[in-house]
Amino acid sequence: MHDQPVERNIHVVALGGGGGTTHVLHAVAPFAASRTAVIAVTDTGRSTGLARQIGGMPAPGDLRATIAAFASDQVMAETLNHRFDGAGIPALEGMAFGNLLIAALTRVTGDFAAAVEHTARLAAASVRVLPVSVANATLCAELADSTRVEGEFAVRAVSKPSIARLFLREPAAAYPPALAAIRNADLVALGPGSLWTSVLACVQFAGVTDALADCRGTVAYVCNSTTQPGQTDGYRCIDHVRRIVETLGPGVLDAVLINGSDPDPAMLQQYAEEGLHLLRPDDDEIAAIRAMGVLPLVRELTTRVGPRRVLWNKQDTIRYETGALGAALHEVVMMKGKTNG
């Protein structure tokens, strides 16, 4: 889209889980002067959950993965992501070394944020990686049948009633440097990633909504390519946007990026068999999103569907092509002022 270098005074913040924020920050590299990841810390997955118990700390997994993704030291990147085979110790099977490192640093320093910073320095990470909070918080949800579940793993579990709302078991504040980064950004990108357990989980910490409302730049949501079993079954694009607008309040979300590509039907069938259904908005959805005060930008973000990835305790989904995503995000960041007044 851009044949020549563009202005390099743009500051981009990606808010959410490790995979989505990593993708966004790689995509904006050609035009962003500085890049900051503000990462969810409520995961209770197998490796992360055990590390949380060891360190008495927030979830390190997505922070570790993000640091590794931007490590200038490739050996450190591989070391952070190295998973033990157990070697006769079942509790260690699948444990990522970086999670243990952050746990140890947290115990040594008594400061989770410092532990993350030390890890990023060891890896010579090229982006700033911040936890959304330093509180050892538990994510909870109220389901459509009014039952309540505790812990991120239970919140995202499949074959349960739909999620009605999120909350933290004990209210907790966001990390002040993360809030400052959000306020001072030219672009804050929410997602892509798990709507409830990554994007909306970050917003549960006190101060995040206000910081997004005070953001000097543009706040955009990168809508997922498909639904996600256990979280967004039966959702359309507008349902994703509506949940975010309801959480943030009116006038905070400026734009939403929506995939308009047509992936291979055979590949789509494979995903559908796993409960992942393509999100493609119709004209009525687009009009309804616009009526909510959010600018819908439908762009071809998946130029091709690559080979399936084997992910640790997660499902693969249709990925956005980095160049296409970057071009769309540059289009968003160049919008002057707030689109919805």
Coordinates of C-alpha atoms in Angstrom, one line a residue, residues 35-304:
R35 CA 5.6 -0.1 19.9
T36 CA 4.2 -1.2 23.2
A37 CA 2.4 -4.4 24.1
V38 CA -0.1 -4.3 27.0
I39 CA -0.7 -7.9 27.9
A40 CA -3.5 -9.8 29.6
V41 CA -2.5 -11.4 32.9
T42 CA -5.4 -13.6 33.9
D43 CA -4.6 -16.8 32.0
T44 CA -4.7 -20.0 34.1
G45 CA -3.5 -22.4 31.4
R46 CA -1.5 -25.5 32.4
S47 CA 2.1 -24.1 32.2
T48 CA 1.1 -20.5 33.1
G49 CA -1.2 -21.7 35.9
L50 CA 1.6 -23.7 37.6
A51 CA 4.0 -20.8 37.2
R52 CA 1.5 -18.5 38.8
Q53 CA 1.3 -20.8 41.8
I54 CA 5.1 -21.0 42.1
G55 CA 5.6 -17.2 41.8
G56 CA 2.4 -16.0 43.5
M57 CA 2.0 -13.7 40.6
P58 CA -0.2 -12.8 37.6
A59 CA 0.0 -14.9 34.4
P60 CA 3.4 -14.8 32.8
G61 CA 2.7 -16.8 29.6
D62 CA 1.6 -14.2 27.2
L63 CA 4.2 -11.8 28.4
R64 CA 6.9 -14.4 28.0
A65 CA 5.7 -15.3 24.5
T66 CA 5.5 -11.6 23.4
I67 CA 9.0 -10.9 24.7
A68 CA 10.3 -14.0 22.8
A69 CA 8.6 -12.9 19.6
F70 CA 10.5 -9.6 19.7
A71 CA 13.8 -10.9 21.1
S72 CA 16.9 -9.7 19.3
D73 CA 18.8 -12.6 20.9
Q74 CA 17.5 -15.7 19.1
V75 CA 18.9 -18.1 21.6
M76 CA 17.1 -16.3 24.4
A77 CA 13.9 -16.4 22.3
E78 CA 14.1 -20.1 22.0
T79 CA 15.1 -20.6 25.6
L80 CA 12.1 -18.5 26.9
N81 CA 9.7 -20.6 24.8
H82 CA 11.5 -24.0 25.5
R83 CA 9.0 -26.4 27.1
F84 CA 10.3 -29.2 29.3
D85 CA 9.3 -32.8 28.5
G86 CA 8.8 -33.6 32.2
A87 CA 11.7 -35.9 32.6
G88 CA 9.7 -38.0 35.0
I89 CA 8.3 -35.0 36.8
P90 CA 4.7 -34.8 35.5
A91 CA 4.1 -31.2 36.8
L92 CA 7.0 -29.9 34.6
E93 CA 5.7 -31.5 31.4
G94 CA 5.0 -28.7 28.9
M95 CA 6.3 -26.0 31.3
A96 CA 7.8 -23.1 29.4
F97 CA 11.2 -22.1 30.8
G98 CA 10.4 -18.4 30.5
N99 CA 7.4 -18.8 32.8
L100 CA 9.7 -20.2 35.5
L101 CA 12.2 -17.4 34.9
I102 CA 9.6 -14.7 35.4
A103 CA 8.4 -16.6 38.5
A104 CA 11.9 -16.7 39.9
L105 CA 12.6 -13.1 39.1
T106 CA 9.3 -12.1 40.8
R107 CA 10.3 -14.0 43.9
V108 CA 13.8 -12.5 43.9
T109 CA 12.8 -8.9 43.2
G110 CA 9.3 -9.0 44.9
D111 CA 8.1 -7.1 41.8
F112 CA 6.3 -8.7 38.9
A113 CA 6.7 -5.7 36.6
A114 CA 10.4 -5.6 37.3
A115 CA 10.6 -9.4 36.6
V116 CA 9.0 -8.8 33.2
E117 CA 11.3 -5.9 32.5
H118 CA 14.4 -7.9 33.4
T119 CA 13.3 -10.7 31.1
A120 CA 12.7 -8.3 28.2
R121 CA 16.2 -6.8 28.8
L122 CA 17.8 -10.3 28.8
A123 CA 16.1 -11.0 25.5
A124 CA 16.9 -7.5 24.1
A125 CA 13.2 -7.2 23.1
S126 CA 12.7 -4.6 20.4
V127 CA 9.2 -3.5 21.7
R128 CA 8.1 -2.5 25.2
V129 CA 6.2 -5.3 26.9
L130 CA 4.0 -4.3 29.9
P131 CA 1.5 -6.3 32.0
V132 CA -1.9 -4.7 32.0
S133 CA -1.8 -5.2 35.8
V134 CA 0.6 -6.4 38.5
A135 CA -2.3 -7.8 40.5
N136 CA -2.6 -11.6 40.9
A137 CA -6.3 -11.4 39.8
T138 CA -8.8 -14.1 39.1
L139 CA -11.0 -13.7 36.0
C140 CA -14.6 -14.7 36.6
A141 CA -17.8 -14.7 34.4
E142 CA -21.5 -14.8 34.9
L143 CA -23.1 -17.0 32.3
A144 CA -26.4 -16.7 30.5
D145 CA -28.1 -19.0 33.0
S146 CA -26.9 -16.8 35.9
T147 CA -24.3 -19.4 37.1
R148 CA -20.8 -18.1 37.8
V149 CA -17.4 -19.6 36.9
E150 CA -14.0 -18.7 38.3
G151 CA -10.7 -18.8 36.5
E152 CA -9.8 -18.1 32.9
F153 CA -9.8 -21.8 32.0
A154 CA -13.4 -22.1 33.2
V155 CA -14.4 -18.9 31.5
R156 CA -13.3 -20.1 28.1
A157 CA -14.5 -23.7 28.5
V158 CA -16.6 -25.1 25.7
S159 CA -20.0 -26.6 26.0
K160 CA -21.3 -24.2 28.6
P161 CA -23.9 -21.4 28.5
S162 CA -22.8 -18.2 26.8
I163 CA -20.9 -15.6 28.7
A164 CA -23.0 -12.7 29.9
R165 CA -20.4 -10.6 31.7
L166 CA -16.9 -10.7 33.1
F167 CA -15.6 -9.5 36.5
L168 CA -12.5 -9.9 38.7
R169 CA -13.0 -11.9 41.9
E170 CA -11.3 -9.1 43.8
P171 CA -11.3 -5.7 42.0
A172 CA -7.8 -4.7 41.0
A173 CA -6.1 -1.7 39.4
A174 CA -4.3 -1.6 36.1
Y175 CA -0.5 -1.0 35.9
P176 CA 0.1 2.8 35.8
P177 CA 2.8 2.7 33.0
A178 CA 0.4 0.6 30.9
L179 CA -2.3 3.3 31.4
A180 CA 0.1 6.0 30.4
A181 CA 1.1 4.2 27.3
I182 CA -2.5 3.9 26.3
R183 CA -3.2 7.6 26.9
N184 CA -0.2 8.7 24.9
A185 CA -0.7 6.4 21.9
D186 CA -1.5 7.5 18.4
L187 CA -3.2 4.1 17.9
V188 CA -4.4 1.6 20.4
A189 CA -5.3 -1.7 18.7
L190 CA -7.6 -4.1 20.7
G191 CA -7.2 -7.7 19.5
P192 CA -7.3 -9.8 17.4
G193 CA -7.6 -12.6 19.9
S194 CA -10.0 -14.1 22.4
L195 CA -12.8 -11.5 22.9
W196 CA -13.6 -12.4 26.5
T197 CA -10.4 -13.8 28.0
S198 CA -7.9 -11.5 26.3
V199 CA -9.4 -8.2 25.1
L200 CA -12.2 -7.8 27.5
A201 CA -10.2 -9.4 30.3
C202 CA -7.7 -6.5 30.1
V203 CA -10.5 -3.9 30.4
Q204 CA -11.6 -5.4 33.8
F205 CA -8.7 -3.7 35.5
A206 CA -9.6 -0.3 37.0
G207 CA -8.3 2.6 34.9
V208 CA -8.2 0.9 31.5
T209 CA -11.5 2.2 30.3
D210 CA -10.7 5.7 31.3
A211 CA -7.3 5.6 29.7
L212 CA -8.9 4.4 26.4
A213 CA -11.4 7.2 26.6
D214 CA -8.5 9.7 27.2
C215 CA -6.4 8.3 24.4
R216 CA -5.0 11.1 22.3
G217 CA -5.2 9.0 19.2
T218 CA -7.4 6.4 17.6
V219 CA -8.8 3.3 19.4
A220 CA -9.5 0.5 17.0
Y221 CA -10.7 -3.1 17.4
V222 CA -9.3 -5.8 15.1
C223 CA -12.2 -8.2 14.8
N224 CA -11.3 -11.9 14.7
S225 CA -11.5 -13.9 11.5
T226 CA -13.7 -16.6 13.0
T227 CA -15.9 -17.4 16.0
Q228 CA -14.2 -19.1 19.0
P229 CA -15.7 -22.1 20.7
G230 CA -16.5 -21.4 24.3
Q231 CA -16.4 -17.6 23.9
T232 CA -18.2 -16.4 20.8
D233 CA -20.3 -19.3 19.5
G234 CA -23.0 -17.9 17.2
Y235 CA -21.5 -14.4 17.2
R236 CA -21.5 -12.1 14.2
C237 CA -19.0 -9.2 13.7
I238 CA -21.5 -6.8 15.2
D239 CA -21.8 -8.9 18.3
H240 CA -18.1 -8.6 18.9
V241 CA -18.2 -4.8 18.4
R242 CA -21.3 -4.5 20.6
R243 CA -19.6 -6.2 23.5
I244 CA -16.7 -3.9 23.3
V245 CA -18.8 -0.8 23.0
E246 CA -21.0 -1.9 26.0
T247 CA -17.8 -2.4 28.0
L248 CA -16.0 0.8 27.1
G249 CA -19.0 3.1 26.9
P250 CA -20.1 5.2 23.9
G251 CA -17.6 7.3 22.0
V252 CA -14.5 5.4 23.0
L253 CA -14.1 2.9 20.1
D254 CA -13.4 4.7 16.9
A255 CA -13.0 2.0 14.3
V256 CA -13.2 -1.7 13.7
L257 CA -11.1 -3.7 11.2
I258 CA -13.1 -6.5 9.6
N259 CA -11.8 -9.2 7.3
G260 CA -13.4 -9.2 3.9
S261 CA -11.4 -12.0 2.3
D262 CA -12.8 -15.2 0.9
P263 CA -10.5 -18.1 2.2
D264 CA -10.5 -21.5 0.6
P265 CA -13.9 -23.2 1.1
A266 CA -12.3 -26.6 1.9
M267 CA -10.2 -25.0 4.6
L268 CA -13.2 -23.2 6.0
Q269 CA -15.0 -26.5 6.2
Q270 CA -12.1 -27.9 8.3
Y271 CA -12.4 -25.0 10.7
A272 CA -16.2 -25.2 10.8
E273 CA -15.9 -28.9 11.9
E274 CA -14.0 -27.6 14.9
G275 CA -16.6 -25.0 15.7
L276 CA -14.8 -22.0 14.1
H277 CA -17.0 -20.2 11.7
L278 CA -15.9 -17.4 9.3
L279 CA -17.0 -13.9 10.3
R280 CA -18.2 -12.0 7.3
P281 CA -20.5 -9.0 7.9
D282 CA -23.5 -8.3 5.6
D283 CA -24.6 -4.7 4.7
D284 CA -27.0 -4.6 7.6
E285 CA -24.3 -5.4 10.1
I286 CA -22.0 -2.7 8.6
A287 CA -24.8 -0.1 8.8
A288 CA -25.5 -1.1 12.4
I289 CA -21.9 -0.8 13.4
R290 CA -21.7 2.6 11.8
A291 CA -24.9 3.6 13.7
M292 CA -23.1 2.7 17.0
G293 CA -20.6 5.5 16.2
V294 CA -17.9 3.1 15.1
L295 CA -16.3 3.3 11.7
P296 CA -16.3 -0.2 10.0
L297 CA -13.3 -0.8 7.7
V298 CA -13.7 -4.1 5.7
R299 CA -10.4 -5.0 4.1
E300 CA -8.9 -8.2 2.7
L301 CA -6.8 -9.3 5.6
T302 CA -6.3 -13.0 4.8
T303 CA -4.5 -13.2 1.5
R304 CA -4.2 -16.9 1.9

